[in-house]
XYZ file of N, CA and C in Angstrom:
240
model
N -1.333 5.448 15.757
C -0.202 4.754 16.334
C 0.862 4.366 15.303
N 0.507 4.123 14.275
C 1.645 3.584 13.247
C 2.484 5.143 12.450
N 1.787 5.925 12.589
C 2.347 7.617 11.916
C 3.883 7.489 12.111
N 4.366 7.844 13.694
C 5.424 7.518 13.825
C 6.532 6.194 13.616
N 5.960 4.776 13.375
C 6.698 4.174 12.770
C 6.703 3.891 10.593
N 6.223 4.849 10.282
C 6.368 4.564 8.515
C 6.767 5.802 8.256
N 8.210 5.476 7.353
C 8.793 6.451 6.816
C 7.834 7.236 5.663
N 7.491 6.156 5.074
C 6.260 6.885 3.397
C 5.133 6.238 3.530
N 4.242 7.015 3.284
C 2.961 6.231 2.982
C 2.381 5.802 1.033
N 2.864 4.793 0.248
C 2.542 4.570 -0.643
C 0.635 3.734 -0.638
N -0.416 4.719 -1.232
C -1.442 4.525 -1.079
C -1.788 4.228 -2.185
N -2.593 3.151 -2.536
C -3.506 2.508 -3.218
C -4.614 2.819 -3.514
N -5.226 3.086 -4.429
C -6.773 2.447 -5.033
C -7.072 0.969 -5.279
N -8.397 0.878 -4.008
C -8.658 -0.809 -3.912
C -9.898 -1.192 -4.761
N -10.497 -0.569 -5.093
C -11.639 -0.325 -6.024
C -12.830 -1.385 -5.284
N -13.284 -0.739 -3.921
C -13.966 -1.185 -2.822
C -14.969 0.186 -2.656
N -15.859 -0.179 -2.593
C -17.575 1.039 -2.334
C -17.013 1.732 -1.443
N -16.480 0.937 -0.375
C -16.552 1.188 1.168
C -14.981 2.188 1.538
N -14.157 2.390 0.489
C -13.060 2.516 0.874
C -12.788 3.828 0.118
N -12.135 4.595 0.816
C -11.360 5.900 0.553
C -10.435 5.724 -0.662
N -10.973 6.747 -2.034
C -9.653 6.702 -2.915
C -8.484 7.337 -1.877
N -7.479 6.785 -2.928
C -6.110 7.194 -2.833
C -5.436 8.667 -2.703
N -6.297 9.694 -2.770
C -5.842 10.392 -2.674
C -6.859 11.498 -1.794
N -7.705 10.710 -0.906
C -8.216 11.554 0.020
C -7.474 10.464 1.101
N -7.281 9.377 0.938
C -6.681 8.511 2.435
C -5.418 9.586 2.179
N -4.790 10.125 1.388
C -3.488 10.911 1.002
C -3.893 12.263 1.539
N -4.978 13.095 1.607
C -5.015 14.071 2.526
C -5.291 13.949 4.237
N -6.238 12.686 4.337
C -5.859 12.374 6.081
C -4.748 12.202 6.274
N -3.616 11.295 5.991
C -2.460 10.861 6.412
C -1.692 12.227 6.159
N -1.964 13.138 5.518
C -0.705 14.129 5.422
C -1.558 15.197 6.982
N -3.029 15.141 6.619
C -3.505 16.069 7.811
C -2.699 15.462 9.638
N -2.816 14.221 9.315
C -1.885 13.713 10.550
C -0.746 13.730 10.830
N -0.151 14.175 9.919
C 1.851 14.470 9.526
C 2.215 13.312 9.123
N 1.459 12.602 8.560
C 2.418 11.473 7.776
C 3.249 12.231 6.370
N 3.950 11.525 5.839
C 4.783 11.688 4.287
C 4.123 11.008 3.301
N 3.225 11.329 2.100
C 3.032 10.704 1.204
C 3.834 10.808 0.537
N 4.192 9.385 0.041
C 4.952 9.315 -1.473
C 4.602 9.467 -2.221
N 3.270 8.294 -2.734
C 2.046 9.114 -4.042
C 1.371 8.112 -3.325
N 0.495 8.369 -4.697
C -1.005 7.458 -4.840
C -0.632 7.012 -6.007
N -1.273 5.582 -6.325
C -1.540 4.749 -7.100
C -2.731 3.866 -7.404
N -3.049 3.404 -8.243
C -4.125 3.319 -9.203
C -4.718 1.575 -8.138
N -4.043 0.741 -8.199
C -3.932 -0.275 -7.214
C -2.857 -0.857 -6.466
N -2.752 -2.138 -5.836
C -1.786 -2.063 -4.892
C -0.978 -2.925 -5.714
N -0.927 -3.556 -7.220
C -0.060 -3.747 -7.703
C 1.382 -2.838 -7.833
N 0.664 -1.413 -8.439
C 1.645 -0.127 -8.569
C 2.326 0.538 -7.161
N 1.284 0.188 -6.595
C 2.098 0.831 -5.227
C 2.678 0.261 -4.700
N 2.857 -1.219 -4.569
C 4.187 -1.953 -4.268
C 5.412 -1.955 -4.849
N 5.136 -1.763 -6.624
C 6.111 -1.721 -7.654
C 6.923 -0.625 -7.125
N 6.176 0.397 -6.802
C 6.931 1.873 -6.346
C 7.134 1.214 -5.128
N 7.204 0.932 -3.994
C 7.363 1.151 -3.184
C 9.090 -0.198 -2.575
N 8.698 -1.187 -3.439
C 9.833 -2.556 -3.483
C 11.294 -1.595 -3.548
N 11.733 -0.755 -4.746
C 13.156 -0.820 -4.616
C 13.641 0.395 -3.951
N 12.636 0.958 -3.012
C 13.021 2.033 -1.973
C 13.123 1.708 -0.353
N 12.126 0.852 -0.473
C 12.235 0.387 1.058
C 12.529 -0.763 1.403
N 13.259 -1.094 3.097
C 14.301 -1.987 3.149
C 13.036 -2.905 3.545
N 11.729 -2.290 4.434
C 10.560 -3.012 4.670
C 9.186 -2.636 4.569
N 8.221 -3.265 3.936
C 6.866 -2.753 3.339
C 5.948 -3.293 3.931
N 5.305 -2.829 4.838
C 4.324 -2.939 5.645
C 2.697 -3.210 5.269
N 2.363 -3.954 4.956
C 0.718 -3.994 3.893
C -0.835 -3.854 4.682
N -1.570 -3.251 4.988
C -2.541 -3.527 5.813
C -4.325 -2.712 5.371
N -4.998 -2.978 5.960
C -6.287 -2.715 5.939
C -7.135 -3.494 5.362
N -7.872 -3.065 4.723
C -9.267 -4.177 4.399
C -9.002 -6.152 3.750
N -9.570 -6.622 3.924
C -9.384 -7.743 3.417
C -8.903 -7.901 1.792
N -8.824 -6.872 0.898
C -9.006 -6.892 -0.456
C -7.655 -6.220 -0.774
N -6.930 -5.192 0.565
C -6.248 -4.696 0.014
C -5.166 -5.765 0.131
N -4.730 -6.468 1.323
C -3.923 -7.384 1.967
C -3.977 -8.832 1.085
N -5.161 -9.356 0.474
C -5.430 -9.990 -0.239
C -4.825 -9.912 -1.826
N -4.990 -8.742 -2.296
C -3.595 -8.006 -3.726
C -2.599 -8.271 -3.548
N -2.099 -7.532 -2.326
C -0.419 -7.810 -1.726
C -0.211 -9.337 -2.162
N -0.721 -9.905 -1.615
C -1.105 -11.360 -1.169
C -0.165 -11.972 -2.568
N -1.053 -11.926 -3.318
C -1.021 -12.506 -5.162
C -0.208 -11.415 -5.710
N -0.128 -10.229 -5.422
C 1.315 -10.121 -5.934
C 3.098 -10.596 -5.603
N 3.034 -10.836 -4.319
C 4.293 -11.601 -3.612
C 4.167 -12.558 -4.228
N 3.303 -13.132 -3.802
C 3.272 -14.582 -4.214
C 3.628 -15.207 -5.827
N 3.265 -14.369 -7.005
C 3.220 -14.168 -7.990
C 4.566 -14.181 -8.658
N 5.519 -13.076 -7.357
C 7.070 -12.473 -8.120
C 7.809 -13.464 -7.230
N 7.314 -14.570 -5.943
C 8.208 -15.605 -5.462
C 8.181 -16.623 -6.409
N 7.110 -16.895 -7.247
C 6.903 -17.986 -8.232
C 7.865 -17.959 -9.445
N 7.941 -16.588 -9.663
C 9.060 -16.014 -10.768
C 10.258 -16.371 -10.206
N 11.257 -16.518 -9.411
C 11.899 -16.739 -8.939
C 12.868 -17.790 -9.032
């Protein structure tokens, strides 16, 4: 359901047992016709890439990945 609303998919390594590296979640999403942008190492980098391209960044899945996001916003609002 979300394919058709995300322009890029910037994918992460969450460094979770349970979770798909970055660059096989990067061959499902392209097998589904999504657009990868890249892969990245964690979701620090893939936000870094992903902040001065898009007007909105969408964050989701496991508790750990949303949880990164989390402390990195939070981190660059403190800078502020």
């Amino acid at each position: 359901p979300l394919l058709p609303a995300v322009d890029g998919w910037f994918l992460p390594d969450v460094g979770e047992p349970r979770a798909l590296a970055a660059p096989e979640l990067a061959g499902t999403v392209t097998a589904l016709g999504g657009e990868v942008v890249g892969c990245y190492p964690d979701v620090l980098s893939a936000l870094e890439a992903a902040a001065p391209n898009c007007d909105l960044v969408l964050v989701f899945g496991s508790f750990s990945t949303v949880a990164g996001a989390m402390r990195v916003l939070d981190a660059n609002r403190r800078l502020r």
